[in-house]
Coordinates of C-alpha atoms and ligand atoms in Angstrom, one line a residue:
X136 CA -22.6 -3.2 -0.5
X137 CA -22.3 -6.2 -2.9
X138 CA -23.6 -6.1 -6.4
X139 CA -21.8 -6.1 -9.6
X140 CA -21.7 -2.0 -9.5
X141 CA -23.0 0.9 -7.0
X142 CA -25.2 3.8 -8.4
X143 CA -22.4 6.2 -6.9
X144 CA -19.7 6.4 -9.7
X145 CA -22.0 5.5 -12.4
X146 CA -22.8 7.7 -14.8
X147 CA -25.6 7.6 -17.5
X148 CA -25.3 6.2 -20.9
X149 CA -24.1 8.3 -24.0
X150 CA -26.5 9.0 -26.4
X151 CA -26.7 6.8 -29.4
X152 CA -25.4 8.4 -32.4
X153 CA -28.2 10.1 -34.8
X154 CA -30.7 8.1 -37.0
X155 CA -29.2 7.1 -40.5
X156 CA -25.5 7.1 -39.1
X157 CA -23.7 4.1 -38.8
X158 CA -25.2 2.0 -35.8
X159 CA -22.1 0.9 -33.7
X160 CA -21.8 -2.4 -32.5
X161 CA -21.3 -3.0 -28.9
X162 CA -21.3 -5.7 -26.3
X163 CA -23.5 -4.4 -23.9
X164 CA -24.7 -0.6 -25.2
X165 CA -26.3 0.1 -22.2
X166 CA -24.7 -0.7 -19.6
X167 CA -23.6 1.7 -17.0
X168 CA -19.7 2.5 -16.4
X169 CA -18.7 1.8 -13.1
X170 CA -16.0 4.8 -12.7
X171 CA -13.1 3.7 -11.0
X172 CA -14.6 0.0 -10.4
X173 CA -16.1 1.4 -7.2
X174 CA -18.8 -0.9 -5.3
X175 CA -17.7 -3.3 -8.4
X176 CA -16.8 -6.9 -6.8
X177 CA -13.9 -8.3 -9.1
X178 CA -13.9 -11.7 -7.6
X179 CA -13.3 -13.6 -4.3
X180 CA -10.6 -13.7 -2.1
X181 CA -9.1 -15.6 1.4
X182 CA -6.9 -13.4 1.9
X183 CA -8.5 -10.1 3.5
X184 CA -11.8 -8.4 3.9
X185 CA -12.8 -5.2 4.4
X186 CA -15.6 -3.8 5.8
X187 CA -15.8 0.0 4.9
X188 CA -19.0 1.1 6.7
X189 CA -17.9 -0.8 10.0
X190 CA -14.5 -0.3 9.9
X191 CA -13.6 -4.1 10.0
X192 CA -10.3 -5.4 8.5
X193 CA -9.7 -9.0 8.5
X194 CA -6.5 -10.9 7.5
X195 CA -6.5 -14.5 7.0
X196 CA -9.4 -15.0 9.2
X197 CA -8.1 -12.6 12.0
X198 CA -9.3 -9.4 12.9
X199 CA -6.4 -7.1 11.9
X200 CA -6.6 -6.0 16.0
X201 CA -5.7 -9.3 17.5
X202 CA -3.2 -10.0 14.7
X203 CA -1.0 -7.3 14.0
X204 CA 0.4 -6.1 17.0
X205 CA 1.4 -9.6 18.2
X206 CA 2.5 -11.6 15.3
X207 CA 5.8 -12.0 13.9
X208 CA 5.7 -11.2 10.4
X209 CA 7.2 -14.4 8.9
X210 CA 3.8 -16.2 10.5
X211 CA 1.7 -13.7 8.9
X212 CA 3.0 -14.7 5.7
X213 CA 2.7 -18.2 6.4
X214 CA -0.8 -17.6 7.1
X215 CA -1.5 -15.9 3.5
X216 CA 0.3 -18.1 1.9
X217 CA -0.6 -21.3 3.1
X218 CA -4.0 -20.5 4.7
X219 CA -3.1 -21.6 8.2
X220 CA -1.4 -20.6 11.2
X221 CA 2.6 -22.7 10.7
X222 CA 3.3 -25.0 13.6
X223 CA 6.7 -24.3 15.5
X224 CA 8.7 -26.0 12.8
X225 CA 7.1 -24.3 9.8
X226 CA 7.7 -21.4 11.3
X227 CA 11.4 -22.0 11.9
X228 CA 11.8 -23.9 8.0
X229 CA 10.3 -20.3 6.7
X230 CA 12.8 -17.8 9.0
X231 CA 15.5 -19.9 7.5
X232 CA 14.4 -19.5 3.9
X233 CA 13.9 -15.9 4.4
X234 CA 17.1 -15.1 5.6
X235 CA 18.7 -17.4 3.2
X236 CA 17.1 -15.4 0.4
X237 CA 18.3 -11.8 1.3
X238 CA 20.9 -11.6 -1.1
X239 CA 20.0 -9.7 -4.2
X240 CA 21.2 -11.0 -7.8
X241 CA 24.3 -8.8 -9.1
X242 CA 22.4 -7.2 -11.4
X243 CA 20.9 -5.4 -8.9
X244 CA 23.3 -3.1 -7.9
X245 CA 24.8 -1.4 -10.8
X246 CA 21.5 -0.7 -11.4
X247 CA 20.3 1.0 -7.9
X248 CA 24.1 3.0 -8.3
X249 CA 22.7 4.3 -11.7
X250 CA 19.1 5.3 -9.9
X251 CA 21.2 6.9 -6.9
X252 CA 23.4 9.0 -9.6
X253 CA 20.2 10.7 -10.7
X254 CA 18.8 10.8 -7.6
X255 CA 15.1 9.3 -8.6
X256 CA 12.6 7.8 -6.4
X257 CA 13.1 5.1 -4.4
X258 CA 10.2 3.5 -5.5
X259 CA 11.4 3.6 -9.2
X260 CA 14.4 2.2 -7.9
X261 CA 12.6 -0.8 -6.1
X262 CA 10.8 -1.0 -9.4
X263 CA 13.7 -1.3 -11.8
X264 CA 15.7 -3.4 -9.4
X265 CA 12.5 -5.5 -8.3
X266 CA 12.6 -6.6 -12.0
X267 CA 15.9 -8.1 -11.9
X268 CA 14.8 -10.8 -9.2
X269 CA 13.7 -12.7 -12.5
X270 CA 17.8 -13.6 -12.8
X271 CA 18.1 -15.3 -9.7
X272 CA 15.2 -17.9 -10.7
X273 CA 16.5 -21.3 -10.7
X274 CA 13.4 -22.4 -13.0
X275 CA 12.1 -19.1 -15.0
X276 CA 9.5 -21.4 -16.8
X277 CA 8.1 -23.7 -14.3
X278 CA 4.1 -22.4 -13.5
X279 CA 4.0 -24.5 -10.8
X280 CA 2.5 -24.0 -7.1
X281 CA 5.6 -24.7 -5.3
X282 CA 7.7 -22.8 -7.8
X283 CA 5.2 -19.3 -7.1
X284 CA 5.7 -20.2 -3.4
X285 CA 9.8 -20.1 -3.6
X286 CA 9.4 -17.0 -6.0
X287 CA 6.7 -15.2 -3.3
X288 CA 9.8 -16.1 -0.5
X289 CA 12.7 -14.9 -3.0
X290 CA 11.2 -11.6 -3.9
X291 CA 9.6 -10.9 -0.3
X292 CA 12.9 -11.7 1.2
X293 CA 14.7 -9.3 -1.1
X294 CA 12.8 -6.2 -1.2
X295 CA 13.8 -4.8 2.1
X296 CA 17.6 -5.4 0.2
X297 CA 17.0 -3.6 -2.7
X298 CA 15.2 -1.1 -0.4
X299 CA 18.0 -0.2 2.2
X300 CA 20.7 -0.8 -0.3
X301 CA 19.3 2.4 -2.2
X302 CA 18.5 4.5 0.8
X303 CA 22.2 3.8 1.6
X304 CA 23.9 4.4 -1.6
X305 CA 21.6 7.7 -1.9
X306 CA 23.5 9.1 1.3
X307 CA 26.6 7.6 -0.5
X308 CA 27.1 4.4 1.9
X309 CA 28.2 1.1 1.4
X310 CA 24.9 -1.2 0.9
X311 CA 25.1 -3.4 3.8
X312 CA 25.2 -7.3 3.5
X313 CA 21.8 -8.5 5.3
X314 CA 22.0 -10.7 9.0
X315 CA 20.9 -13.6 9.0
X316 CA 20.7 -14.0 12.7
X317 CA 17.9 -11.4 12.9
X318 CA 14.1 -11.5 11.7
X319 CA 13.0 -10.5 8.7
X320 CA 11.8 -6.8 10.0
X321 CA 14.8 -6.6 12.2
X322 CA 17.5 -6.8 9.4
X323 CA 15.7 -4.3 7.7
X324 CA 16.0 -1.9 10.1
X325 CA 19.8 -3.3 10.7
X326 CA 19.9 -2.8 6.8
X327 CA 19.7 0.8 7.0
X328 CA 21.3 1.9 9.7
X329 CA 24.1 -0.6 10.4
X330 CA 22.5 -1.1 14.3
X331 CA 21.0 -3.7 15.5
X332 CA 17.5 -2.3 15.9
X333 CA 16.2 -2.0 19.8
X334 CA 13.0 -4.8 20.8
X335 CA 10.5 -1.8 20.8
X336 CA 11.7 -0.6 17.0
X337 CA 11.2 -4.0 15.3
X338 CA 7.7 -4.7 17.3
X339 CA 6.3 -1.2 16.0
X340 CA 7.8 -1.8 12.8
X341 CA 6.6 -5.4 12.5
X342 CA 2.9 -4.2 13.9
X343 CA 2.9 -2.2 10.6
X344 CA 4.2 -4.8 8.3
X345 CA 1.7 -6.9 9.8
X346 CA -1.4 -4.1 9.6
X347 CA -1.2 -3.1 5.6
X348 CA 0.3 -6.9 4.5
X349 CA -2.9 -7.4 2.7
X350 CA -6.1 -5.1 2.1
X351 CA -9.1 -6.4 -0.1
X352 CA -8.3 -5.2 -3.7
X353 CA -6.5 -2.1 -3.6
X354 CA -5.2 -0.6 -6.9
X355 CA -1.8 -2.3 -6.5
X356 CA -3.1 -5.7 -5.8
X357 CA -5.5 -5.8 -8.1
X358 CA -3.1 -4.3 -10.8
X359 CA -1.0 -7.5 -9.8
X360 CA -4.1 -9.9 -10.3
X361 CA -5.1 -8.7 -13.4
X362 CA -1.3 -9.1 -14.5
X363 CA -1.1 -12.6 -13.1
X364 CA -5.0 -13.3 -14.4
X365 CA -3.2 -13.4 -18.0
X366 CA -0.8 -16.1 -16.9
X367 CA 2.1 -13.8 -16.5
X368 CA 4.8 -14.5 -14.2
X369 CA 4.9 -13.7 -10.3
X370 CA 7.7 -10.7 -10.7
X371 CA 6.3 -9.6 -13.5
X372 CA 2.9 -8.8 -11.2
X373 CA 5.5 -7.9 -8.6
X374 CA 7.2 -4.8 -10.4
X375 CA 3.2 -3.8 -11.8
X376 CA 2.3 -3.8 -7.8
X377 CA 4.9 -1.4 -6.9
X378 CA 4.2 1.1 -9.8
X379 CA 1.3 1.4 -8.8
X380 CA 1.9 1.9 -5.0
X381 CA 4.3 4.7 -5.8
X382 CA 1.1 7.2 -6.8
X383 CA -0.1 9.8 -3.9
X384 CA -3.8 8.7 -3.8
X385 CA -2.5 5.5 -2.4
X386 CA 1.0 4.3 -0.6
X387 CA 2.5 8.4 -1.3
X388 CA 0.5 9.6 0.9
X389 CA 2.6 9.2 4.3
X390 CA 5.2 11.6 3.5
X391 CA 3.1 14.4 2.5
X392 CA 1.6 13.8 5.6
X393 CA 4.4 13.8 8.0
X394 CA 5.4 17.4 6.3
X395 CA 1.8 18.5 6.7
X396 CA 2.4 18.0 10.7
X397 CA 5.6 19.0 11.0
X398 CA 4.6 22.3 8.9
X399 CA 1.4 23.0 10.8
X400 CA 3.8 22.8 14.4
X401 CA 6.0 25.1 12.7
X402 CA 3.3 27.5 11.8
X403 CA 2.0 27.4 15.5
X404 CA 5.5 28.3 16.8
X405 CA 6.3 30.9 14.5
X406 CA 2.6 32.7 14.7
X407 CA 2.0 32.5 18.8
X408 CA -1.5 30.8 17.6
X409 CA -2.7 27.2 18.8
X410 CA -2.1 23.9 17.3
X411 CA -5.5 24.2 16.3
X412 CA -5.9 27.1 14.8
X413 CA -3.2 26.7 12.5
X414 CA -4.6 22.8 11.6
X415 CA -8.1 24.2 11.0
X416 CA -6.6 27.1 9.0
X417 CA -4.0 24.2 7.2
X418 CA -7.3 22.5 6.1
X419 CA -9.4 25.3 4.1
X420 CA -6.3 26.4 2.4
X421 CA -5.1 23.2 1.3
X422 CA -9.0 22.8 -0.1
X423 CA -9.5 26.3 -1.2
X424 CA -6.1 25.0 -3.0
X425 CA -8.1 22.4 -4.8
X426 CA -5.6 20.0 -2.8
X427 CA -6.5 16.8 -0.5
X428 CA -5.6 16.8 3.2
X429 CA -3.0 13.6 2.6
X430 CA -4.0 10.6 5.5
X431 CA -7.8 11.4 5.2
X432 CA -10.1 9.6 3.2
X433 CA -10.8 6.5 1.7
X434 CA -12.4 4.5 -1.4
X435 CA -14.0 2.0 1.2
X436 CA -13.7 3.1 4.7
X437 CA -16.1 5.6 5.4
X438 CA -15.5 5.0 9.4
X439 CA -12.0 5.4 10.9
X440 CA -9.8 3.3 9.3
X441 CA -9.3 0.1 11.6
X442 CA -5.7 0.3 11.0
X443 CA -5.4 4.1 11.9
X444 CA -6.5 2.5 15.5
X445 CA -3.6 -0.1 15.4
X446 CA -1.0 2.2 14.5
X447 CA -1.7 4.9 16.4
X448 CA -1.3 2.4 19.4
X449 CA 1.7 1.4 18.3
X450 CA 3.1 4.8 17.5
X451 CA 1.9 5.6 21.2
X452 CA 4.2 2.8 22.5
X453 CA 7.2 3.6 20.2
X454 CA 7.0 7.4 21.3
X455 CA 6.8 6.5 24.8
X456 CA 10.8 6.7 25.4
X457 CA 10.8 8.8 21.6
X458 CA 13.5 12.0 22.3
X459 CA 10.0 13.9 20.3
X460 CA 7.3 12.7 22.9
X461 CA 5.2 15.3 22.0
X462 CA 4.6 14.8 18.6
X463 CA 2.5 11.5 19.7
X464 CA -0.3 14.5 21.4
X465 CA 0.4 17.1 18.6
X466 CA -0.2 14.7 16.3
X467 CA -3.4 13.3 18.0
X468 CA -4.9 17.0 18.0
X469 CA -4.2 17.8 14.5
X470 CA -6.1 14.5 13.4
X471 CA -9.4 15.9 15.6
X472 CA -9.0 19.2 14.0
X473 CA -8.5 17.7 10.7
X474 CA -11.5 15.8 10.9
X475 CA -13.6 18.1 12.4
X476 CA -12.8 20.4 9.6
X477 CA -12.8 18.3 6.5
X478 CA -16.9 17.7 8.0
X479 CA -17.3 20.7 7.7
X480 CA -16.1 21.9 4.4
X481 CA -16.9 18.4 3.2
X482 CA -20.2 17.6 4.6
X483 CA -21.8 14.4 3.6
X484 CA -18.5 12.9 2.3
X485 CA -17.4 10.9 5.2
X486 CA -13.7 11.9 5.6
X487 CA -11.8 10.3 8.3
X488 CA -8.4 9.3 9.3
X489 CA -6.8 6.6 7.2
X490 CA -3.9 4.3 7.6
X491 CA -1.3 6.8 6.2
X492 CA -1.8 9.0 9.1
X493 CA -0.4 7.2 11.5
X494 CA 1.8 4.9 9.7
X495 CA 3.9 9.1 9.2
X496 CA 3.8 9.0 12.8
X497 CA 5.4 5.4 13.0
X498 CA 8.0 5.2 10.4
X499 CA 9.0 8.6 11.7
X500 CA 9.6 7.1 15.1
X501 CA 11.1 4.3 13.8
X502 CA 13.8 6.2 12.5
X503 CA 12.9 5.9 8.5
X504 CA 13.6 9.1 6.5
X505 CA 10.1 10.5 4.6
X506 CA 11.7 8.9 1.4
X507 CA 11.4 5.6 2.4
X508 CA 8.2 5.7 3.7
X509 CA 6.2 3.9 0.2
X510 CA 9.3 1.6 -0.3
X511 CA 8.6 0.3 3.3
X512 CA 5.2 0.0 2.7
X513 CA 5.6 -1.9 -0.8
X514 CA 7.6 -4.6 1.5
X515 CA 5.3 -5.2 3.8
X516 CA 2.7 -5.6 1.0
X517 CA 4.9 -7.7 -1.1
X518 CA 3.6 -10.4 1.1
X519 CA -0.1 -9.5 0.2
X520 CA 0.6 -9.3 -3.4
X521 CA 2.3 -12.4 -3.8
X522 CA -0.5 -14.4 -1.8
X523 CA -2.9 -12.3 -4.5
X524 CA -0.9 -13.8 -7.4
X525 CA -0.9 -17.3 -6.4
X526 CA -4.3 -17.2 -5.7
X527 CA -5.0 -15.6 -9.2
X528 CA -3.0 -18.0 -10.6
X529 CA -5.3 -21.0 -8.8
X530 CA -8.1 -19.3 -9.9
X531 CA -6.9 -19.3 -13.4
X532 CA -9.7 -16.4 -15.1
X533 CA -8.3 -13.7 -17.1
X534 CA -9.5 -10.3 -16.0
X535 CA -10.9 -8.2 -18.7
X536 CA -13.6 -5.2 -18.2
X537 CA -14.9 -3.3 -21.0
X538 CA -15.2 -0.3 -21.7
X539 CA -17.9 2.4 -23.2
X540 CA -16.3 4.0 -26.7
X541 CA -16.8 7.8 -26.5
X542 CA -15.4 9.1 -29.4
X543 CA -16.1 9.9 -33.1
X544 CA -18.0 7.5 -35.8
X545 CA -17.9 8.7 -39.1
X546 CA -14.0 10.5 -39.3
X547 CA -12.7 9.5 -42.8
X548 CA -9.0 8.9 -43.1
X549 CA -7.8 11.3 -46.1
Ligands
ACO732 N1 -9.0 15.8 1.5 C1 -9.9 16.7 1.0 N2 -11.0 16.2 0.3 C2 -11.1 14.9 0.1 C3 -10.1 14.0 0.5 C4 -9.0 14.5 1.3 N3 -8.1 13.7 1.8 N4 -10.5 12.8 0.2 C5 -11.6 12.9 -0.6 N5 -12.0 14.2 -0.6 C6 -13.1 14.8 -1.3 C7 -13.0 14.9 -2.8 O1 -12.4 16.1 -3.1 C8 -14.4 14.7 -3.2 O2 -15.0 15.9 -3.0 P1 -16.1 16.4 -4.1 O3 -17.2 15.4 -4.0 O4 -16.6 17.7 -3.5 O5 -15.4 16.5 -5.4 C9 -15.0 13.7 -2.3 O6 -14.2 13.8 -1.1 C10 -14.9 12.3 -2.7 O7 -13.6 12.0 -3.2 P2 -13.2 10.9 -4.2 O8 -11.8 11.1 -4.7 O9 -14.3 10.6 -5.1 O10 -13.1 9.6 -3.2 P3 -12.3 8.3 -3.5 O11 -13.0 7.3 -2.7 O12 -12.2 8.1 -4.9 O13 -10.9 8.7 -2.9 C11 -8.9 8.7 -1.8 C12 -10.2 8.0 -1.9 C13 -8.1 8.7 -3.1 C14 -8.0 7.9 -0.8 C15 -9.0 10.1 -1.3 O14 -9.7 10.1 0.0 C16 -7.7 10.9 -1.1 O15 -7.2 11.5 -2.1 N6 -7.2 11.0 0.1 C17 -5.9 11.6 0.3 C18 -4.7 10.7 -0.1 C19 -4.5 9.6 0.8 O16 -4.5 9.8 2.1 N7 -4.3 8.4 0.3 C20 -4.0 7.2 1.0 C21 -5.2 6.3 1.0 S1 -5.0 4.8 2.0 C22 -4.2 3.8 0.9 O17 -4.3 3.8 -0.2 C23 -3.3 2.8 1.6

């Protein structure tokens, strides 16, 4: 609902301290603290809107149904970054720039080789190498439009470099050199593997770049608008983005949930009892646990996520001619037993399937290992995040919340 702050979250003001102490001095003493900003509109945006109670996602004016499984990406970033669909020649002039900006600066790699020798995430390796894209800006100081625009195409070009060149030097490969003949999604995929990627890979793949490019103001957008709203640079909001991506409450939550399937077939096979059964009995433990069921819930969907919908057709396409076609149905059931059970522990909370779900299912088809399941998601929303800086940046208003002191008054320093 909009208003500045929703009663769920709040919580009451603290108490004033005693009569005859030392009266603090505060902005706004009784004001109500918005925990975890939810309900809290932060400002206005073009770019995507979400509708949690209807399950509505739009994206640059389309609903995210009629866009994402039919667009190529490169449009879709036309659209957020220019606010309009690019005519056949726009669309060509961006392909070209992409593919002409693959290459990522030297710096880069001695850098993933060092993250690869100790083995850390791949998102603190997109992080740390993310960073260096500042060397390979021809004009570090200029604040202009244009020159965020060539940044946003730079960086978003690049990612899915830095990305495969990791996974590959993790499994002690060669980083590959990027195609340019193939689209942006498709070199990706060639990236990694070394193949060119079949039709039906790069569409399901390019359906789920196109489905989480841009979502309202999640935590890693708006961390990159609040780092842009100080009139910081574009990478600096960039490398902020993917930090906070990397966390399991928001883009970590496909791999756990991939294992969580693959463990709850596993449990069926080796105990003789249903699917189920052993989904339903996944559930309570993980809760009795303490523990969330990863792919269920979210901050503002309290409906089936809209985007659970698009992948989960698109995973049912991909797995179509997929050497595991069952998974698609096994994976299907679990989600209904999920549910049904998180209603029941859970009642009144509203838990259903989110994006992560079936976005497991998809990068699983598409061949992706469960470690670059966050990276892939962080370049897909590179595209979102840059459209959020530039926007910021137009907007020009520095983002600063306050913030209700709860400790001591009268400590004397000795
Ligand atoms: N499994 C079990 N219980 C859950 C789950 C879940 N997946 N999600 C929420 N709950 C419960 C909480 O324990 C809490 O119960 P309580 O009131 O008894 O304490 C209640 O539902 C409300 O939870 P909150 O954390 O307040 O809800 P919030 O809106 O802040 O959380 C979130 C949203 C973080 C996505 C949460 O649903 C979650 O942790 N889900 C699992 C992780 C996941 O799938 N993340 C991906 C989200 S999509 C994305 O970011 C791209």
């Amino acid at each position: 609902m909009p208003h500045s702050a929703s009663a769920a979250g709040r919580s009451a003001p603290s108490p004033r301290p005693a009569r005859g102490r030392r009266e603090p001095k505060r902005a706004h003493p009784d004001h109500e603290v918005a925990r975890g900003l939810k309900g809290v509109i932060a400002t206005e945006t073009r770019l995507s809107h979400v509708d949690g109670e209807r399950g509505v996602l739009v994206i640059g004016g389309f609903p995210v149904e009629t866009l994402a499984p039919h667009a190529a990406f490169e449009d879709v970033l036309f659209l957020l970054w220019h606010d309009r669909v690019p005519t056949a020649d726009e669309s060509t002039h961006l392909r070209r720039d992409l593919a002409a900006s693959r290459a990522m600066p030297d710096a880069a790699l001695p850098l993933l080789r060092a993250a690869a020798a100790r083995s850390l995430p791949a998102m603190d390796a997109l992080r740390m190498s993310a960073a260096t894209l500042s060397l390979s800006d021809p004009a570090p100081d200029d604040p202009s439009r244009s020159a965020n625009l060539a940044r946003a195409v730079r960086a978003v070009a690049t990612f899915p470099t830095l990305a495969a060149a990791y996974a590959r030097l993790c499994e002690g490969r060669a980083p590959l050199t990027p195609r340019g003949d193939l689209g942006h999604v498709a070199n990706y995929l060639y990236m990694l593997s070394g193949d060119t990627p079949s039709p039906n890979s790069t569409r399901a793949l390019e359906t789920y770049f196109n489905t989480v490019v841009d979502h309202g103001m999640n935590a890693s957008t708006f961390t990159a608008r609040v780092i842009a709203s100080t009139r910081s640079d574009l990478i600096s909001a960039l490398v902020g983005a993917v930090g906070a991506l990397k966390g399991p409450l928001h883009g970590g939550a496909p791999g756990p949930a991939l294992d969580m399937v693959f463990e709850i077939r596993r449990r069926a096979a080796a105990s003789g009892r249903s699917l189920a059964e052993e989904a339903g009995a996944w559930v309570r433990e993980t809760l009795t646990h303490g523990d969330r069921v990863m792919g269920f819930g979210h901050r503002v969907y309290k409906v089936r996520d809209p985007r659970a919908d698009v992948l989960g057709e698109a995973a049912r396409d991909l797995f179509v001619d997929h050497r595991d076609r069952a998974l698609y149905d096994d994976v299907r059931a679990i989600e209904g037993v999920v549910v049904h059970t998180l209603g029941k522990l859970k009642p009144g909370r509203r838990l259903e399937t989110n994006v992560e779900f079936y976005t497991a299912m998809l990068l699983h088809g598409v061949g992706l290992p469960t470690e670059l399941f966050t990276p892939t998601f962080a370049l897909a929303r590179a595209g979102g995040w840059t459209a959020h800086v530039i926007e910021q940046l137009d907007q020009d208003q520095l983002i600063r919340p306050e913030s209700r002191y709860v400790g001591g008054w009268d400590r004397t320093w000795a």
